[in-house]
Amino acid sequence: MATTTRALAPGQVIVSLNFDDGLASQLQAAAMLEARGMRGTFYINSSRIGQSGRLTLDQLRALRDAGHEIGGHTLSHPRLTTLSADDQRKEICNDRVALLNAGFRVTSFAYPFGDKDSFTRQVVIDCNYNSARESGGLRTPTGSSSNPYAERVPPADAYAIRTHGSVQDTTTLDTLKAYVLRAEESGGGWVPLVFHHICGPCDPPQTYSTAPAVLAAFLDWLAPRASRGTTVALMDTVIGGTLKPPVSWPPVQPSQLFKNPSLETDSNGDGTPDCWKRGGFGTNTFTWTRTSDAHGGSWAQQVRISSISSGDRKLISEQDSGTCSPAAVTGHRYRISAWYKSTTSVRFKAYYRNSAGGWDYWTQGPLLPAASSYTRAEWTTPGAPSAAKRLSMGMSIDRVGTLTMDDFTLTDLDATTALREEYRRAEEEEVEAPIPP
Ligand SMILES: [Zn+2]
């Protein structure tokens, strides 16, 4: 996969074959492309995946595995400029998040109906897309506008990539060829072509449709033009750039999973903060202190090992059946942070409660360096195994030295997934709109 935007040679043309709206009839287009060594970009409305007449998730994954690109096209294909700011963000951002969660590399966006304004464009940027495609803006072969016959590479505005508008049932093979020929003759450039239904005759008739025979003839004509520098590429390949992280709307504030995270409360006065446990094993000599040398609040915990031949000492969250210990969700990653001081290396530790109610060692973080003043450390676990029902996490020391700990946080890095699913279900309940260009 190219990751840098390249400049074209004079007269060089790149054609991008776009298929919008996740229509089931596009499967045969994908097969036609593959037979000719080409790949396309499929712009998907995530809340419509698997609906009648639409590609299923398995089919989309097969397209991805065959080398096609999956792009975003909003949750439910609205006219974005008619929506509130919040609804635009949900449509654009949460669609991308849903596609990312389904395992696609989503960098390219297409505006439904080509409908956008400067605010919509900014939302696409904020949702971490690398590009956005319009419908229209290029000069048609018979047109007299001052628009160019081809988009530039890189485009003047990566969030307003121009096209010839959507291919219709009245678009002839000669017109498709002319899109490419005019671009070749006018110095070259980028020609994204936008297809919808692949059928002919279509039942029911579809304005935005292309007969399989026309598409096949066009691709047969296009393929050998590689010898003169006219090639086919994915939108993502032409734009380049890295895959950026998901952004969901509204932004999700991860909730604190530790109880008594600042170690302040000690109801029974035994020195061990509520919902925490002074743990450890092996042969070593140690002392625990509830110290006022705190990072936040009034109290911190300190453990000192004066001699050790085996094992460790650690402060970990209480290993109970749920009063203190947070539930674990299979596959979710958990992020722990703490403020610590130490005279030697220390590390985070993670345990889980199994379905029989016992507590098992799970995993540990990398060694953290000695720190003479309070230092924040953070570590993210791998996905929780299915055996994990509840979590216990904390910080340990396994050599001679002193470790002081305070102000822990524990968050579920993947907690937003459930929220995204809620959006998806809500969108599915909306009335189905006619299939648009
Ligand atoms: Zn569309």
Short mmCIF file of C-alpha atoms and ligand atoms in Angstrom, two decimals:
data_model
loop_
_atom_site.label_atom_id
_atom_site.label_comp_id
_atom_site.label_asym_id
_atom_site.label_seq_id
_atom_site.Cartn_x
_atom_site.Cartn_y
_atom_site.Cartn_z
CA MET A 1 0.00 0.00 0.00
CA ALA A 2 1.45 3.35 -1.04
CA THR A 3 1.59 5.73 1.87
CA THR A 4 2.83 8.85 0.14
CA THR A 5 1.01 11.03 -2.32
CA ARG A 6 2.80 10.86 -5.61
CA ALA A 7 3.03 13.37 -8.39
CA LEU A 8 1.97 12.24 -11.86
CA ALA A 9 4.09 12.34 -14.98
CA PRO A 10 2.77 14.65 -17.75
CA GLY A 11 -0.19 12.99 -19.43
CA GLN A 12 -0.37 10.24 -16.85
CA VAL A 13 -3.90 9.35 -15.76
CA ILE A 14 -5.11 7.47 -12.71
CA VAL A 15 -8.64 6.10 -12.82
CA SER A 16 -10.33 5.22 -9.52
CA LEU A 17 -13.35 2.95 -9.76
CA ASN A 18 -15.81 3.87 -7.01
CA PHE A 19 -18.90 1.91 -6.02
CA ASP A 20 -21.26 3.72 -3.69
CA ASP A 21 -23.91 2.69 -1.17
CA GLY A 22 -22.93 -0.96 -0.60
CA LEU A 23 -25.28 -2.36 -3.24
CA ALA A 24 -25.35 -6.14 -3.58
CA SER A 25 -25.20 -5.93 -7.37
CA GLN A 26 -21.69 -4.49 -7.05
CA LEU A 27 -20.31 -7.93 -6.21
CA GLN A 28 -20.20 -8.78 -9.90
CA ALA A 29 -18.35 -5.52 -10.57
CA ALA A 30 -15.73 -6.57 -8.04
CA ALA A 31 -15.30 -9.88 -9.84
CA MET A 32 -14.93 -8.06 -13.17
CA LEU A 33 -12.26 -5.81 -11.72
CA GLU A 34 -10.37 -8.68 -10.14
CA ALA A 35 -10.36 -10.60 -13.44
CA ARG A 36 -8.50 -7.65 -14.96
CA GLY A 37 -6.10 -7.07 -12.08
CA MET A 38 -8.00 -3.98 -10.89
CA ARG A 39 -9.40 -3.04 -7.51
CA GLY A 40 -12.14 -0.61 -6.52
CA THR A 41 -13.21 1.59 -3.64
CA PHE A 42 -16.57 0.70 -2.08
CA TYR A 43 -18.23 3.50 -0.08
CA ILE A 44 -20.41 1.92 2.58
CA ASN A 45 -23.25 3.11 4.82
CA SER A 46 -22.47 1.03 7.89
CA SER A 47 -26.00 1.00 9.30
CA ARG A 48 -27.28 -0.57 6.07
CA ILE A 49 -24.84 -3.46 5.90
CA GLY A 50 -26.73 -6.70 5.33
CA GLN A 51 -30.08 -5.06 4.60
CA SER A 52 -32.11 -6.20 1.62
CA GLY A 53 -30.23 -5.50 -1.62
CA ARG A 54 -27.07 -4.51 0.26
CA LEU A 55 -23.73 -6.19 0.73
CA THR A 56 -23.37 -8.22 3.90
CA LEU A 57 -20.51 -7.89 6.36
CA ASP A 58 -19.06 -11.18 5.14
CA GLN A 59 -19.19 -9.95 1.55
CA LEU A 60 -17.48 -6.70 2.51
CA ARG A 61 -14.76 -8.63 4.30
CA ALA A 62 -14.29 -10.79 1.21
CA LEU A 63 -13.94 -7.60 -0.87
CA ARG A 64 -11.36 -6.31 1.57
CA ASP A 65 -9.48 -9.61 1.51
CA ALA A 66 -9.41 -9.45 -2.30
CA GLY A 67 -7.70 -6.06 -2.10
CA HIS A 68 -10.61 -3.68 -2.56
CA GLU A 69 -10.95 -0.60 -0.39
CA ILE A 70 -13.82 0.02 2.03
CA GLY A 71 -14.62 3.70 2.49
CA GLY A 72 -17.17 5.52 4.65
CA HIS A 73 -20.38 7.08 3.31
CA THR A 74 -22.20 7.97 6.61
CA LEU A 75 -24.37 5.74 8.76
CA SER A 76 -27.62 6.22 6.87
CA HIS A 77 -27.00 8.36 3.76
CA PRO A 78 -28.64 11.68 4.79
CA ARG A 79 -28.27 15.06 3.15
CA LEU A 80 -25.64 16.13 5.64
CA THR A 81 -26.12 19.89 5.32
CA THR A 82 -29.73 19.55 6.45
CA LEU A 83 -28.66 17.97 9.76
CA SER A 84 -27.62 19.53 13.06
CA ALA A 85 -23.94 19.72 13.88
CA ASP A 86 -24.27 16.83 16.33
CA ASP A 87 -26.11 14.63 13.85
CA GLN A 88 -23.52 15.31 11.15
CA ARG A 89 -20.78 14.25 13.55
CA LYS A 90 -22.65 11.06 14.45
CA GLU A 91 -23.32 10.22 10.80
CA ILE A 92 -19.72 10.73 9.70
CA CYS A 93 -17.65 9.80 12.76
CA ASN A 94 -19.67 6.86 14.07
CA ASP A 95 -19.96 5.35 10.60
CA ARG A 96 -16.18 5.36 10.35
CA VAL A 97 -15.87 3.90 13.86
CA ALA A 98 -18.34 1.12 13.02
CA LEU A 99 -16.40 0.23 9.87
CA LEU A 100 -13.09 0.32 11.75
CA ASN A 101 -14.57 -1.93 14.43
CA ALA A 102 -15.66 -4.34 11.71
CA GLY A 103 -12.01 -4.63 10.69
CA PHE A 104 -11.72 -2.28 7.72
CA ARG A 105 -8.98 0.22 6.99
CA VAL A 106 -11.16 3.30 6.57
CA THR A 107 -9.41 6.43 5.28
CA SER A 108 -11.68 7.59 2.42
CA PHE A 109 -15.07 9.26 2.67
CA ALA A 110 -17.72 10.18 0.09
CA TYR A 111 -20.41 12.80 0.73
CA PRO A 112 -23.91 11.33 0.18
CA PHE A 113 -25.45 13.16 -2.79
CA GLY A 114 -22.18 15.10 -2.93
CA ASP A 115 -23.91 17.37 -0.42
CA LYS A 116 -21.54 19.38 1.76
CA ASP A 117 -20.59 22.79 3.09
CA SER A 118 -17.54 24.07 4.92
CA PHE A 119 -18.83 22.74 8.25
CA THR A 120 -19.45 19.25 6.85
CA ARG A 121 -15.96 19.26 5.36
CA GLN A 122 -14.49 20.13 8.77
CA VAL A 123 -16.42 17.30 10.44
CA VAL A 124 -14.90 14.83 7.95
CA ILE A 125 -11.45 16.10 8.92
CA ASP A 126 -12.31 15.91 12.63
CA CYS A 127 -13.49 12.31 12.19
CA ASN A 128 -9.95 11.47 11.03
CA TYR A 129 -10.61 10.74 7.37
CA ASN A 130 -7.76 11.30 4.92
CA SER A 131 -9.98 12.32 2.01
CA ALA A 132 -13.55 13.04 0.92
CA ARG A 133 -15.09 12.71 -2.53
CA GLU A 134 -17.78 14.88 -4.05
CA SER A 135 -20.21 14.14 -6.87
CA GLY A 136 -19.33 16.41 -9.75
CA GLY A 137 -16.90 19.25 -10.30
CA LEU A 138 -15.06 17.91 -13.34
CA ARG A 139 -15.70 19.00 -16.90
CA THR A 140 -17.70 16.46 -18.87
CA PRO A 141 -16.45 15.52 -22.35
CA THR A 142 -19.08 17.72 -23.99
CA GLY A 143 -19.15 20.32 -21.26
CA SER A 144 -18.14 23.93 -21.70
CA SER A 145 -17.34 24.78 -18.10
CA SER A 146 -13.93 26.02 -17.07
CA ASN A 147 -13.51 23.01 -14.78
CA PRO A 148 -10.65 20.63 -15.54
CA TYR A 149 -11.17 17.26 -17.21
CA ALA A 150 -9.32 15.57 -14.36
CA GLU A 151 -8.64 16.13 -10.67
CA ARG A 152 -5.06 16.98 -9.77
CA VAL A 153 -2.73 14.67 -7.85
CA PRO A 154 -2.57 15.59 -5.07
CA PRO A 155 -5.98 17.27 -5.30
CA ALA A 156 -6.31 20.96 -4.54
CA ASP A 157 -8.56 19.94 -1.63
CA ALA A 158 -8.33 16.33 -0.41
CA TYR A 159 -11.73 16.85 1.26
CA ALA A 160 -13.40 17.98 -1.97
CA ILE A 161 -12.19 15.47 -4.57
CA ARG A 162 -13.97 16.18 -7.85
CA THR A 163 -15.64 13.63 -10.14
CA HIS A 164 -17.86 13.53 -13.20
CA GLY A 165 -20.91 12.86 -11.07
CA SER A 166 -22.46 9.44 -10.81
CA VAL A 167 -22.57 7.17 -13.85
CA GLN A 168 -26.19 6.75 -15.03
CA ASP A 169 -28.04 4.24 -17.18
CA THR A 170 -27.79 6.77 -20.02
CA THR A 171 -23.99 7.03 -19.71
CA THR A 172 -22.61 5.25 -22.78
CA LEU A 173 -19.42 3.28 -23.18
CA ASP A 174 -18.11 6.09 -25.38
CA THR A 175 -18.77 8.62 -22.63
CA LEU A 176 -16.88 6.51 -20.08
CA LYS A 177 -13.97 6.28 -22.52
CA ALA A 178 -14.13 10.01 -23.18
CA TYR A 179 -13.77 10.75 -19.44
CA VAL A 180 -10.39 9.04 -19.64
CA LEU A 181 -9.36 10.26 -23.12
CA ARG A 182 -10.04 13.94 -22.34
CA ALA A 183 -7.97 13.58 -19.16
CA GLU A 184 -5.11 12.00 -21.11
CA GLU A 185 -5.23 14.73 -23.77
CA SER A 186 -5.39 17.60 -21.27
CA GLY A 187 -2.18 16.85 -19.42
CA GLY A 188 -3.31 13.93 -17.28
CA GLY A 189 -4.66 13.73 -13.76
CA TRP A 190 -7.05 11.73 -11.63
CA VAL A 191 -10.43 10.48 -12.83
CA PRO A 192 -12.59 8.98 -10.07
CA LEU A 193 -15.63 7.28 -11.61
CA VAL A 194 -18.70 6.71 -9.44
CA PHE A 195 -20.90 3.68 -10.05
CA HIS A 196 -24.04 2.52 -8.24
CA HIS A 197 -26.21 -0.39 -9.39
CA ILE A 198 -24.56 -2.91 -11.72
CA CYS A 199 -27.50 -4.28 -13.69
CA GLY A 200 -29.12 -3.92 -17.09
CA PRO A 201 -31.91 -4.10 -17.62
CA CYS A 202 -32.52 -3.44 -13.93
CA ASP A 203 -35.67 -4.60 -12.19
CA PRO A 204 -36.94 -2.18 -11.09
CA PRO A 205 -35.26 0.31 -13.45
CA GLN A 206 -32.46 2.34 -11.84
CA THR A 207 -31.32 5.72 -13.07
CA TYR A 208 -27.98 5.26 -11.37
CA SER A 209 -27.04 1.96 -12.96
CA THR A 210 -24.51 0.50 -15.34
CA ALA A 211 -25.10 -2.59 -17.43
CA PRO A 212 -22.55 -5.33 -16.71
CA ALA A 213 -21.76 -5.51 -20.44
CA VAL A 214 -20.95 -1.78 -20.54
CA LEU A 215 -18.75 -2.02 -17.47
CA ALA A 216 -16.96 -5.07 -18.84
CA ALA A 217 -16.35 -3.38 -22.20
CA PHE A 218 -15.05 -0.27 -20.47
CA LEU A 219 -12.68 -2.26 -18.26
CA ASP A 220 -11.46 -4.26 -21.28
CA TRP A 221 -10.71 -0.99 -23.05
CA LEU A 222 -9.10 0.54 -19.94
CA ALA A 223 -6.81 -2.32 -18.91
CA PRO A 224 -4.32 -2.14 -21.84
CA ARG A 225 -4.02 1.62 -21.45
CA ALA A 226 -1.62 0.88 -18.59
CA SER A 227 1.04 0.70 -21.32
CA ARG A 228 0.60 4.44 -21.95
CA GLY A 229 0.48 5.29 -18.24
CA THR A 230 -3.25 5.16 -17.57
CA THR A 231 -3.72 2.94 -14.55
CA VAL A 232 -6.33 2.09 -11.93
CA ALA A 233 -5.78 2.81 -8.23
CA LEU A 234 -7.72 2.93 -4.99
CA MET A 235 -8.70 6.32 -3.61
CA ASP A 236 -6.61 5.58 -0.52
CA THR A 237 -3.57 4.77 -2.64
CA VAL A 238 -3.78 8.05 -4.55
CA ILE A 239 -4.29 10.12 -1.39
CA GLY A 240 -1.78 8.25 0.75
CA GLY A 241 -1.26 8.81 4.44
CA THR A 242 -1.62 6.66 7.51
CA LEU A 243 -4.73 5.19 9.10
CA LYS A 244 -5.78 7.59 11.85
CA PRO A 245 -7.45 6.53 15.13
CA PRO A 246 -11.21 6.28 15.52
CA VAL A 247 -13.14 9.32 16.73
CA SER A 248 -16.64 8.68 18.05
CA TRP A 249 -19.38 11.21 18.78
CA PRO A 250 -20.20 12.24 21.40
CA PRO A 251 -16.66 11.84 22.65
CA VAL A 252 -16.57 9.10 25.22
CA GLN A 253 -15.07 9.86 28.60
CA PRO A 254 -13.72 6.55 29.85
CA SER A 255 -15.02 5.86 33.33
CA GLN A 256 -12.79 5.06 36.30
CA LEU A 257 -13.05 1.37 37.15
CA PHE A 258 -11.08 1.49 40.40
CA LYS A 259 -12.88 2.18 43.65
CA ASN A 260 -11.04 4.46 46.08
CA PRO A 261 -8.44 5.22 43.35
CA SER A 262 -6.59 7.86 45.35
CA LEU A 263 -6.22 5.44 48.31
CA GLU A 264 -7.80 7.95 50.71
CA THR A 265 -10.47 5.84 52.43
CA ASP A 266 -9.49 3.29 55.06
CA SER A 267 -12.74 2.51 56.88
CA ASN A 268 -11.38 -0.06 59.31
CA GLY A 269 -8.17 1.84 60.00
CA ASP A 270 -5.89 -1.11 59.22
CA GLY A 271 -3.66 0.95 56.93
CA THR A 272 -4.82 -0.77 53.77
CA PRO A 273 -7.11 1.46 51.70
CA ASP A 274 -10.64 0.18 51.05
CA CYS A 275 -10.95 -1.91 47.90
CA TRP A 276 -7.19 -2.45 47.78
CA LYS A 277 -4.98 -5.31 48.89
CA ARG A 278 -1.37 -5.48 50.01
CA GLY A 279 -0.29 -8.57 48.13
CA GLY A 280 2.84 -10.51 47.38
CA PHE A 281 4.50 -13.90 47.57
CA GLY A 282 7.87 -15.55 47.96
CA THR A 283 10.68 -15.10 50.44
CA ASN A 284 11.34 -11.45 51.24
CA THR A 285 11.38 -8.97 54.09
CA PHE A 286 9.09 -5.99 53.67
CA THR A 287 7.19 -3.23 55.43
CA TRP A 288 4.01 -1.41 54.37
CA THR A 289 3.24 2.20 55.27
CA ARG A 290 0.19 4.35 54.82
CA THR A 291 2.16 7.50 54.06
CA SER A 292 1.15 11.15 53.94
CA ASP A 293 3.71 11.62 51.17
CA ALA A 294 0.79 11.68 48.72
CA HIS A 295 0.52 12.77 45.11
CA GLY A 296 -3.15 13.67 45.40
CA GLY A 297 -5.26 13.93 48.55
CA SER A 298 -3.75 13.06 51.94
CA TRP A 299 -2.57 9.48 51.66
CA ALA A 300 -0.47 7.16 49.53
CA GLN A 301 0.79 3.60 49.98
CA GLN A 302 4.43 2.70 50.37
CA VAL A 303 6.11 -0.68 50.43
CA ARG A 304 9.77 -1.28 51.21
CA ILE A 305 11.64 -4.51 50.55
CA SER A 306 14.81 -4.76 52.61
CA SER A 307 15.85 -8.23 51.49
CA ILE A 308 14.50 -10.62 48.90
CA SER A 309 15.34 -14.03 47.50
CA SER A 310 12.11 -14.64 45.63
CA GLY A 311 8.65 -13.27 44.87
CA ASP A 312 7.36 -9.70 45.04
CA ARG A 313 5.21 -7.21 46.97
CA LYS A 314 2.41 -5.22 45.39
CA LEU A 315 -0.63 -3.03 45.88
CA ILE A 316 -3.49 -4.40 43.81
CA SER A 317 -7.19 -3.75 43.74
CA GLU A 318 -9.25 -6.02 46.00
CA GLN A 319 -9.90 -9.51 44.66
CA ASP A 320 -13.56 -9.90 45.53
CA SER A 321 -16.75 -10.98 43.76
CA GLY A 322 -17.71 -7.51 42.57
CA THR A 323 -17.97 -4.92 45.35
CA CYS A 324 -14.51 -3.64 44.46
CA SER A 325 -13.38 -5.60 41.41
CA PRO A 326 -14.62 -4.38 38.02
CA ALA A 327 -16.13 -6.82 35.53
CA ALA A 328 -13.90 -7.89 32.66
CA VAL A 329 -15.20 -7.90 29.09
CA THR A 330 -13.65 -10.50 26.80
CA GLY A 331 -11.36 -8.93 24.22
CA HIS A 332 -11.36 -5.49 25.84
CA ARG A 333 -8.06 -3.81 26.59
CA TYR A 334 -7.62 -2.12 29.96
CA ARG A 335 -5.43 0.87 30.65
CA ILE A 336 -3.98 1.40 34.11
CA SER A 337 -2.12 4.47 35.24
CA ALA A 338 -0.57 5.50 38.52
CA TRP A 339 1.69 8.08 40.07
CA TYR A 340 4.72 6.48 41.68
CA LYS A 341 8.10 7.07 43.23
CA SER A 342 10.63 4.28 43.59
CA THR A 343 14.27 3.60 44.23
CA THR A 344 14.31 0.71 41.79
CA SER A 345 12.41 -0.73 38.82
CA VAL A 346 8.74 -1.58 39.31
CA ARG A 347 5.90 -2.73 37.09
CA PHE A 348 2.14 -3.05 36.67
CA LYS A 349 0.48 -6.41 37.29
CA ALA A 350 -2.87 -7.79 36.21
CA TYR A 351 -4.97 -10.64 37.63
CA TYR A 352 -8.40 -11.93 36.80
CA ARG A 353 -11.15 -13.85 38.54
CA ASN A 354 -12.07 -17.04 36.73
CA SER A 355 -15.55 -18.50 36.40
CA ALA A 356 -14.90 -20.76 39.41
CA GLY A 357 -14.29 -17.69 41.58
CA GLY A 358 -10.53 -18.14 41.88
CA TRP A 359 -8.00 -15.45 41.05
CA ASP A 360 -5.34 -16.16 38.40
CA TYR A 361 -2.28 -14.24 37.32
CA TRP A 362 -2.97 -12.65 33.92
CA THR A 363 -0.14 -10.48 32.66
CA GLN A 364 2.28 -7.70 33.53
CA GLY A 365 3.60 -4.47 32.11
CA PRO A 366 7.19 -3.63 31.21
CA LEU A 367 9.69 -2.59 33.85
CA LEU A 368 9.30 1.05 34.83
CA PRO A 369 12.43 2.97 35.82
CA ALA A 370 13.22 4.26 39.29
CA ALA A 371 11.73 7.70 39.89
CA SER A 372 12.90 10.07 42.64
CA SER A 373 9.81 12.27 42.42
CA TYR A 374 6.18 11.41 41.64
CA THR A 375 5.99 10.19 38.03
CA ARG A 376 2.96 9.10 36.04
CA ALA A 377 3.12 5.67 34.42
CA GLU A 378 0.58 4.05 32.12
CA TRP A 379 0.18 0.60 30.61
CA THR A 380 -2.43 -1.04 28.41
CA THR A 381 -3.21 -4.73 28.69
CA PRO A 382 -3.84 -7.01 25.74
CA GLY A 383 -7.46 -8.03 25.16
CA ALA A 384 -8.95 -9.78 28.18
CA PRO A 385 -9.19 -13.57 27.77
CA SER A 386 -12.62 -15.18 27.85
CA ALA A 387 -11.67 -16.84 31.15
CA ALA A 388 -11.51 -13.42 32.83
CA LYS A 389 -14.69 -12.44 34.67
CA ARG A 390 -13.36 -9.69 36.96
CA LEU A 391 -10.12 -7.72 37.18
CA SER A 392 -7.55 -6.91 39.83
CA MET A 393 -4.65 -4.66 38.87
CA GLY A 394 -1.92 -2.69 40.56
CA MET A 395 1.80 -2.12 40.90
CA SER A 396 4.59 -4.38 42.15
CA ILE A 397 8.21 -4.33 43.27
CA ASP A 398 10.40 -7.46 43.20
CA ARG A 399 13.80 -6.23 44.34
CA VAL A 400 15.27 -4.33 47.28
CA GLY A 401 13.91 -0.81 47.33
CA THR A 402 10.99 1.42 48.17
CA LEU A 403 7.87 1.99 46.07
CA THR A 404 5.31 4.71 46.80
CA MET A 405 2.01 4.69 44.86
CA ASP A 406 -0.99 7.02 44.53
CA ASP A 407 -3.81 8.16 42.26
CA PHE A 408 -4.53 5.09 40.16
CA THR A 409 -6.84 5.01 37.15
CA LEU A 410 -8.24 1.99 35.35
CA THR A 411 -10.29 2.41 32.16
CA ASP A 412 -11.76 0.11 29.56
CA LEU A 413 -10.18 1.19 26.29
CA ASP A 414 -12.85 -0.56 24.26
CA ALA A 415 -15.87 0.48 26.32
CA THR A 416 -17.04 2.75 23.51
CA THR A 417 -17.84 -0.27 21.35
CA ALA A 418 -21.10 -0.84 23.17
CA LEU A 419 -22.05 2.79 22.69
CA ARG A 420 -21.35 2.57 18.97
CA GLU A 421 -23.61 -0.44 18.71
CA GLU A 422 -26.39 1.61 20.30
CA TYR A 423 -26.01 4.26 17.60
CA ARG A 424 -26.05 1.58 14.95
CA ARG A 425 -29.31 0.09 16.20
CA ALA A 426 -30.88 3.54 16.49
CA GLU A 427 -29.95 4.32 12.90
CA GLU A 428 -31.32 1.03 11.65
CA GLU A 429 -34.70 1.94 13.02
CA GLU A 430 -34.88 5.00 10.81
CA VAL A 431 -36.99 4.98 7.65
CA GLU A 432 -35.19 3.70 4.60
CA ALA A 433 -34.66 6.45 2.02
CA PRO A 434 -34.66 5.80 -1.74
CA ILE A 435 -31.30 4.74 -3.07
CA PRO A 436 -29.56 7.97 -4.02
CA PRO A 437 -26.66 8.91 -6.25
ZN ZN B 1 -24.41 7.39 -2.00
#
